[in-house]
mmCIF file with all atom_site columns, C-alpha atoms in Angstrom:
data_model
loop_
_atom_site.group_PDB
_atom_site.id
_atom_site.type_symbol
_atom_site.label_atom_id
_atom_site.label_alt_id
_atom_site.label_comp_id
_atom_site.label_asym_id
_atom_site.label_entity_id
_atom_site.label_seq_id
_atom_site.pdbx_PDB_ins_code
_atom_site.Cartn_x
_atom_site.Cartn_y
_atom_site.Cartn_z
_atom_site.occupancy
_atom_site.B_iso_or_equiv
_atom_site.pdbx_formal_charge
_atom_site.auth_seq_id
_atom_site.auth_comp_id
_atom_site.auth_asym_id
_atom_site.auth_atom_id
_atom_site.pdbx_PDB_model_num
ATOM 1   C CA . MET P 1 1   ? 10.117  29.484 10.083  1.00 91.00 ? 1   MET P CA 1
ATOM 2   C CA . ARG P 1 2   ? 10.056  33.277 9.818   1.00 93.00 ? 2   ARG P CA 1
ATOM 3   C CA . ALA P 1 3   ? 10.210  32.947 6.043   1.00 94.00 ? 3   ALA P CA 1
ATOM 4   C CA . THR P 1 4   ? 7.306   30.493 6.069   1.00 96.00 ? 4   THR P CA 1
ATOM 5   C CA . TYR P 1 5   ? 5.269   32.799 8.300   1.00 96.00 ? 5   TYR P CA 1
ATOM 6   C CA . ARG P 1 6   ? 6.051   35.733 6.026   1.00 97.00 ? 6   ARG P CA 1
ATOM 7   C CA . THR P 1 7   ? 5.124   33.721 2.937   1.00 97.00 ? 7   THR P CA 1
ATOM 8   C CA . PHE P 1 8   ? 1.738   32.742 4.352   1.00 97.00 ? 8   PHE P CA 1
ATOM 9   C CA . GLY P 1 9   ? 1.015   36.327 5.369   1.00 97.00 ? 9   GLY P CA 1
ATOM 10  C CA . LEU P 1 10  ? 1.859   37.515 1.864   1.00 97.00 ? 10  LEU P CA 1
ATOM 11  C CA . LEU P 1 11  ? -0.143  34.714 0.240   1.00 98.00 ? 11  LEU P CA 1
ATOM 12  C CA . ILE P 1 12  ? -3.221  35.683 2.237   1.00 98.00 ? 12  ILE P CA 1
ATOM 13  C CA . ALA P 1 13  ? -2.838  39.374 1.374   1.00 98.00 ? 13  ALA P CA 1
ATOM 14  C CA . ILE P 1 14  ? -2.354  38.597 -2.328  1.00 98.00 ? 14  ILE P CA 1
ATOM 15  C CA . ALA P 1 15  ? -5.285  36.158 -2.302  1.00 97.00 ? 15  ALA P CA 1
ATOM 16  C CA . VAL P 1 16  ? -7.537  38.920 -0.928  1.00 97.00 ? 16  VAL P CA 1
ATOM 17  C CA . VAL P 1 17  ? -6.412  41.263 -3.723  1.00 97.00 ? 17  VAL P CA 1
ATOM 18  C CA . LEU P 1 18  ? -7.364  38.540 -6.211  1.00 97.00 ? 18  LEU P CA 1
ATOM 19  C CA . GLN P 1 19  ? -10.720 38.206 -4.423  1.00 96.00 ? 19  GLN P CA 1
ATOM 20  C CA . VAL P 1 20  ? -11.401 41.905 -4.950  1.00 96.00 ? 20  VAL P CA 1
ATOM 21  C CA . ALA P 1 21  ? -10.493 41.544 -8.638  1.00 97.00 ? 21  ALA P CA 1
ATOM 22  C CA . ALA P 1 22  ? -12.708 38.459 -8.998  1.00 97.00 ? 22  ALA P CA 1
ATOM 23  C CA . ILE P 1 23  ? -15.784 40.071 -7.490  1.00 96.00 ? 23  ILE P CA 1
ATOM 24  C CA . ALA P 1 24  ? -15.270 43.159 -9.670  1.00 96.00 ? 24  ALA P CA 1
ATOM 25  C CA . LEU P 1 25  ? -15.056 40.839 -12.686 1.00 97.00 ? 25  LEU P CA 1
ATOM 26  C CA . ALA P 1 26  ? -18.244 39.116 -11.512 1.00 96.00 ? 26  ALA P CA 1
ATOM 27  C CA . GLY P 1 27  ? -20.116 42.392 -11.167 1.00 95.00 ? 27  GLY P CA 1
ATOM 28  C CA . PHE P 1 28  ? -19.100 43.707 -14.572 1.00 96.00 ? 28  PHE P CA 1
ATOM 29  C CA . THR P 1 29  ? -19.844 40.333 -16.166 1.00 97.00 ? 29  THR P CA 1
ATOM 30  C CA . ILE P 1 30  ? -23.347 40.363 -14.655 1.00 95.00 ? 30  ILE P CA 1
ATOM 31  C CA . ALA P 1 31  ? -23.925 43.877 -16.001 1.00 95.00 ? 31  ALA P CA 1
ATOM 32  C CA . LYS P 1 32  ? -22.707 42.917 -19.493 1.00 96.00 ? 32  LYS P CA 1
ATOM 33  C CA . ASP P 1 33  ? -24.686 39.675 -19.538 1.00 95.00 ? 33  ASP P CA 1
ATOM 34  C CA . ALA P 1 34  ? -27.846 41.511 -18.443 1.00 95.00 ? 34  ALA P CA 1
ATOM 35  C CA . ASP P 1 35  ? -27.303 44.125 -21.175 1.00 95.00 ? 35  ASP P CA 1
ATOM 36  C CA . ASP P 1 36  ? -26.898 41.276 -23.669 1.00 95.00 ? 36  ASP P CA 1
ATOM 37  C CA . GLY P 1 37  ? -30.274 39.846 -22.590 1.00 94.00 ? 37  GLY P CA 1
ATOM 38  C CA . THR P 1 38  ? -29.038 36.970 -20.435 1.00 93.00 ? 38  THR P CA 1
ATOM 39  C CA . THR P 1 39  ? -31.502 35.989 -17.739 1.00 92.00 ? 39  THR P CA 1
ATOM 40  C CA . ILE P 1 40  ? -29.876 36.543 -14.348 1.00 91.00 ? 40  ILE P CA 1
ATOM 41  C CA . GLY P 1 41  ? -31.529 34.120 -11.940 1.00 91.00 ? 41  GLY P CA 1
ATOM 42  C CA . ALA P 1 42  ? -30.765 31.653 -9.172  1.00 89.00 ? 42  ALA P CA 1
ATOM 43  C CA . ASP P 1 43  ? -28.955 29.333 -11.577 1.00 92.00 ? 43  ASP P CA 1
ATOM 44  C CA . TYR P 1 44  ? -26.806 32.086 -13.117 1.00 93.00 ? 44  TYR P CA 1
ATOM 45  C CA . SER P 1 45  ? -23.084 32.067 -12.402 1.00 91.00 ? 45  SER P CA 1
ATOM 46  C CA . ASN P 1 46  ? -19.942 33.422 -14.002 1.00 94.00 ? 46  ASN P CA 1
ATOM 47  C CA . PHE P 1 47  ? -16.217 32.864 -13.650 1.00 95.00 ? 47  PHE P CA 1
ATOM 48  C CA . GLY P 1 48  ? -15.704 35.777 -11.227 1.00 95.00 ? 48  GLY P CA 1
ATOM 49  C CA . GLN P 1 49  ? -18.377 34.486 -8.868  1.00 94.00 ? 49  GLN P CA 1
ATOM 50  C CA . ALA P 1 50  ? -17.106 30.915 -8.978  1.00 94.00 ? 50  ALA P CA 1
ATOM 51  C CA . TYR P 1 51  ? -13.496 31.971 -8.445  1.00 95.00 ? 51  TYR P CA 1
ATOM 52  C CA . HIS P 1 52  ? -14.484 34.247 -5.545  1.00 95.00 ? 52  HIS P CA 1
ATOM 53  C CA . SER P 1 53  ? -16.263 31.396 -3.801  1.00 93.00 ? 53  SER P CA 1
ATOM 54  C CA . ILE P 1 54  ? -13.524 28.810 -4.277  1.00 95.00 ? 54  ILE P CA 1
ATOM 55  C CA . ALA P 1 55  ? -10.693 31.212 -3.404  1.00 95.00 ? 55  ALA P CA 1
ATOM 56  C CA . GLY P 1 56  ? -12.519 32.261 -0.234  1.00 95.00 ? 56  GLY P CA 1
ATOM 57  C CA . THR P 1 57  ? -12.342 28.678 0.970   1.00 96.00 ? 57  THR P CA 1
ATOM 58  C CA . ALA P 1 58  ? -8.643  28.545 0.082   1.00 97.00 ? 58  ALA P CA 1
ATOM 59  C CA . ILE P 1 59  ? -8.026  31.707 2.123   1.00 98.00 ? 59  ILE P CA 1
ATOM 60  C CA . GLY P 1 60  ? -9.668  30.007 5.105   1.00 97.00 ? 60  GLY P CA 1
ATOM 61  C CA . LEU P 1 61  ? -7.258  27.091 4.770   1.00 98.00 ? 61  LEU P CA 1
ATOM 62  C CA . LEU P 1 62  ? -4.265  29.439 4.371   1.00 98.00 ? 62  LEU P CA 1
ATOM 63  C CA . ALA P 1 63  ? -5.334  31.319 7.510   1.00 98.00 ? 63  ALA P CA 1
ATOM 64  C CA . LEU P 1 64  ? -5.459  28.117 9.572   1.00 98.00 ? 64  LEU P CA 1
ATOM 65  C CA . ILE P 1 65  ? -2.002  27.066 8.352   1.00 98.00 ? 65  ILE P CA 1
ATOM 66  C CA . PHE P 1 66  ? -0.775  30.603 9.088   1.00 98.00 ? 66  PHE P CA 1
ATOM 67  C CA . LEU P 1 67  ? -1.985  30.245 12.677  1.00 98.00 ? 67  LEU P CA 1
ATOM 68  C CA . ILE P 1 68  ? -0.242  26.890 13.085  1.00 97.00 ? 68  ILE P CA 1
ATOM 69  C CA . VAL P 1 69  ? 3.005   28.304 11.660  1.00 97.00 ? 69  VAL P CA 1
ATOM 70  C CA . SER P 1 70  ? 2.746   31.252 14.057  1.00 97.00 ? 70  SER P CA 1
ATOM 71  C CA . PHE P 1 71  ? 3.323   28.869 16.975  1.00 97.00 ? 71  PHE P CA 1
ATOM 72  C CA . LEU P 1 72  ? 6.554   27.641 15.400  1.00 96.00 ? 72  LEU P CA 1
ATOM 73  C CA . THR P 1 73  ? 8.227   31.020 14.923  1.00 94.00 ? 73  THR P CA 1
ATOM 74  C CA . ASP P 1 74  ? 9.535   33.898 17.004  1.00 92.00 ? 74  ASP P CA 1
ATOM 75  C CA . VAL P 1 75  ? 7.840   36.729 15.091  1.00 93.00 ? 75  VAL P CA 1
ATOM 76  C CA . PRO P 1 76  ? 6.910   39.435 17.617  1.00 92.00 ? 76  PRO P CA 1
ATOM 77  C CA . ARG P 1 77  ? 3.120   39.356 18.119  1.00 94.00 ? 77  ARG P CA 1
ATOM 78  C CA . GLY P 1 78  ? 3.043   36.728 15.372  1.00 95.00 ? 78  GLY P CA 1
ATOM 79  C CA . ARG P 1 79  ? 0.522   34.508 17.105  1.00 97.00 ? 79  ARG P CA 1
ATOM 80  C CA . THR P 1 80  ? -1.724  37.459 17.893  1.00 97.00 ? 80  THR P CA 1
ATOM 81  C CA . LEU P 1 81  ? -1.694  38.709 14.302  1.00 97.00 ? 81  LEU P CA 1
ATOM 82  C CA . ALA P 1 82  ? -2.306  35.218 12.899  1.00 98.00 ? 82  ALA P CA 1
ATOM 83  C CA . GLY P 1 83  ? -5.178  34.779 15.370  1.00 98.00 ? 83  GLY P CA 1
ATOM 84  C CA . ILE P 1 84  ? -6.669  38.076 14.257  1.00 98.00 ? 84  ILE P CA 1
ATOM 85  C CA . VAL P 1 85  ? -6.431  36.947 10.627  1.00 98.00 ? 85  VAL P CA 1
ATOM 86  C CA . VAL P 1 86  ? -8.249  33.696 11.478  1.00 98.00 ? 86  VAL P CA 1
ATOM 87  C CA . GLY P 1 87  ? -10.924 35.635 13.374  1.00 98.00 ? 87  GLY P CA 1
ATOM 88  C CA . LEU P 1 88  ? -11.419 38.069 10.498  1.00 98.00 ? 88  LEU P CA 1
ATOM 89  C CA . VAL P 1 89  ? -11.627 35.189 8.009   1.00 98.00 ? 89  VAL P CA 1
ATOM 90  C CA . ALA P 1 90  ? -14.269 33.469 10.172  1.00 98.00 ? 90  ALA P CA 1
ATOM 91  C CA . LEU P 1 91  ? -16.193 36.757 10.321  1.00 98.00 ? 91  LEU P CA 1
ATOM 92  C CA . GLN P 1 92  ? -15.830 37.006 6.529   1.00 97.00 ? 92  GLN P CA 1
ATOM 93  C CA . PHE P 1 93  ? -17.599 33.671 6.043   1.00 97.00 ? 93  PHE P CA 1
ATOM 94  C CA . VAL P 1 94  ? -20.419 34.736 8.384   1.00 97.00 ? 94  VAL P CA 1
ATOM 95  C CA . LEU P 1 95  ? -20.788 38.078 6.605   1.00 97.00 ? 95  LEU P CA 1
ATOM 96  C CA . ALA P 1 96  ? -20.902 36.322 3.227   1.00 96.00 ? 96  ALA P CA 1
ATOM 97  C CA . VAL P 1 97  ? -23.702 33.991 4.311   1.00 96.00 ? 97  VAL P CA 1
ATOM 98  C CA . VAL P 1 98  ? -25.717 36.717 6.029   1.00 97.00 ? 98  VAL P CA 1
ATOM 99  C CA . SER P 1 99  ? -25.231 39.164 3.149   1.00 95.00 ? 99  SER P CA 1
ATOM 100 C CA . PHE P 1 100 ? -27.210 36.965 0.759   1.00 92.00 ? 100 PHE P CA 1
ATOM 101 C CA . GLY P 1 101 ? -30.259 37.600 2.946   1.00 95.00 ? 101 GLY P CA 1
ATOM 102 C CA . LEU P 1 102 ? -29.385 41.200 3.790   1.00 96.00 ? 102 LEU P CA 1
ATOM 103 C CA . PRO P 1 103 ? -27.355 42.583 0.851   1.00 94.00 ? 103 PRO P CA 1
ATOM 104 C CA . ALA P 1 104 ? -26.474 45.864 2.595   1.00 95.00 ? 104 ALA P CA 1
ATOM 105 C CA . LEU P 1 105 ? -24.185 43.860 4.899   1.00 94.00 ? 105 LEU P CA 1
ATOM 106 C CA . GLY P 1 106 ? -22.138 43.028 1.816   1.00 94.00 ? 106 GLY P CA 1
ATOM 107 C CA . VAL P 1 107 ? -20.439 46.375 2.394   1.00 97.00 ? 107 VAL P CA 1
ATOM 108 C CA . LEU P 1 108 ? -19.040 45.011 5.651   1.00 97.00 ? 108 LEU P CA 1
ATOM 109 C CA . HIS P 1 109 ? -17.913 41.876 3.804   1.00 97.00 ? 109 HIS P CA 1
ATOM 110 C CA . GLY P 1 110 ? -15.866 44.076 1.465   1.00 96.00 ? 110 GLY P CA 1
ATOM 111 C CA . ILE P 1 111 ? -14.394 46.192 4.263   1.00 97.00 ? 111 ILE P CA 1
ATOM 112 C CA . ASN P 1 112 ? -13.552 43.102 6.314   1.00 98.00 ? 112 ASN P CA 1
ATOM 113 C CA . GLY P 1 113 ? -11.768 41.622 3.318   1.00 97.00 ? 113 GLY P CA 1
ATOM 114 C CA . LEU P 1 114 ? -9.535  44.671 3.170   1.00 97.00 ? 114 LEU P CA 1
ATOM 115 C CA . ALA P 1 115 ? -8.878  44.308 6.901   1.00 98.00 ? 115 ALA P CA 1
ATOM 116 C CA . ILE P 1 116 ? -7.772  40.704 6.336   1.00 98.00 ? 116 ILE P CA 1
ATOM 117 C CA . ALA P 1 117 ? -5.304  41.855 3.672   1.00 98.00 ? 117 ALA P CA 1
ATOM 118 C CA . GLY P 1 118 ? -4.026  44.646 5.915   1.00 98.00 ? 118 GLY P CA 1
ATOM 119 C CA . VAL P 1 119 ? -3.446  42.475 8.978   1.00 98.00 ? 119 VAL P CA 1
ATOM 120 C CA . ALA P 1 120 ? -1.890  39.648 6.943   1.00 98.00 ? 120 ALA P CA 1
ATOM 121 C CA . GLY P 1 121 ? 0.389   42.151 5.186   1.00 97.00 ? 121 GLY P CA 1
ATOM 122 C CA . ALA P 1 122 ? 1.388   43.750 8.491   1.00 96.00 ? 122 ALA P CA 1
ATOM 123 C CA . ALA P 1 123 ? 2.178   40.311 9.899   1.00 96.00 ? 123 ALA P CA 1
ATOM 124 C CA . ALA P 1 124 ? 4.329   39.506 6.870   1.00 96.00 ? 124 ALA P CA 1
ATOM 125 C CA . ARG P 1 125 ? 6.232   42.787 7.264   1.00 95.00 ? 125 ARG P CA 1
ATOM 126 C CA . ARG P 1 126 ? 6.777   42.058 10.946  1.00 94.00 ? 126 ARG P CA 1
ATOM 127 C CA . ALA P 1 127 ? 8.352   38.707 10.032  1.00 92.00 ? 127 ALA P CA 1
ATOM 128 C CA . ALA P 1 128 ? 10.759  40.433 7.645   1.00 86.00 ? 128 ALA P CA 1
ATOM 129 C CA . VAL P 1 129 ? 12.358  42.400 10.494  1.00 72.00 ? 129 VAL P CA 1
ATOM 130 C CA . PRO P 1 130 ? 14.992  40.328 12.343  1.00 69.00 ? 130 PRO P CA 1
ATOM 131 C CA . SER P 1 131 ? 14.395  39.693 16.032  1.00 59.00 ? 131 SER P CA 1
ATOM 132 C CA . GLN P 1 132 ? 16.032  42.087 18.428  1.00 53.00 ? 132 GLN P CA 1
ATOM 133 C CA . THR P 1 133 ? 18.540  40.273 20.602  1.00 48.00 ? 133 THR P CA 1
ATOM 134 C CA . VAL P 1 134 ? 19.520  41.736 23.914  1.00 39.00 ? 134 VAL P CA 1
ATOM 135 C CA . THR P 1 135 ? 23.198  41.607 24.688  1.00 48.00 ? 135 THR P CA 1
ATOM 136 C CA . SER P 1 136 ? 24.697  42.367 28.051  1.00 48.00 ? 136 SER P CA 1
ATOM 137 C CA . GLY P 1 137 ? 27.413  44.615 28.102  1.00 48.00 ? 137 GLY P CA 1
#
């Protein structure tokens, strides 16, 4: 189960990196489309935006599975780290929704995304280290 825990931690961290890439793609696509004369309105969308939205939902699902797996393994502080990831992902959804009304909060959405990747990566690294067994002697 340690390998499964580690895999989910890595998947979440990698998925966040892809989220960063997708939103950068979205931003540059918007700028190019606007320069080309495309009307950017409520019905406008591009691949980066669509991917970012769909992948965000997938990260939420991965985080929940990660938490479940954490109860089936002996990774030190594994449950705590998985719980933190789930909490940060929940906060990420709230920040996304609120940021559409108050765009300045989008900065916190970006920073929180990096925190998700960091905690998930740290959890994955923790699972890679074998458990310390105490021997009497």
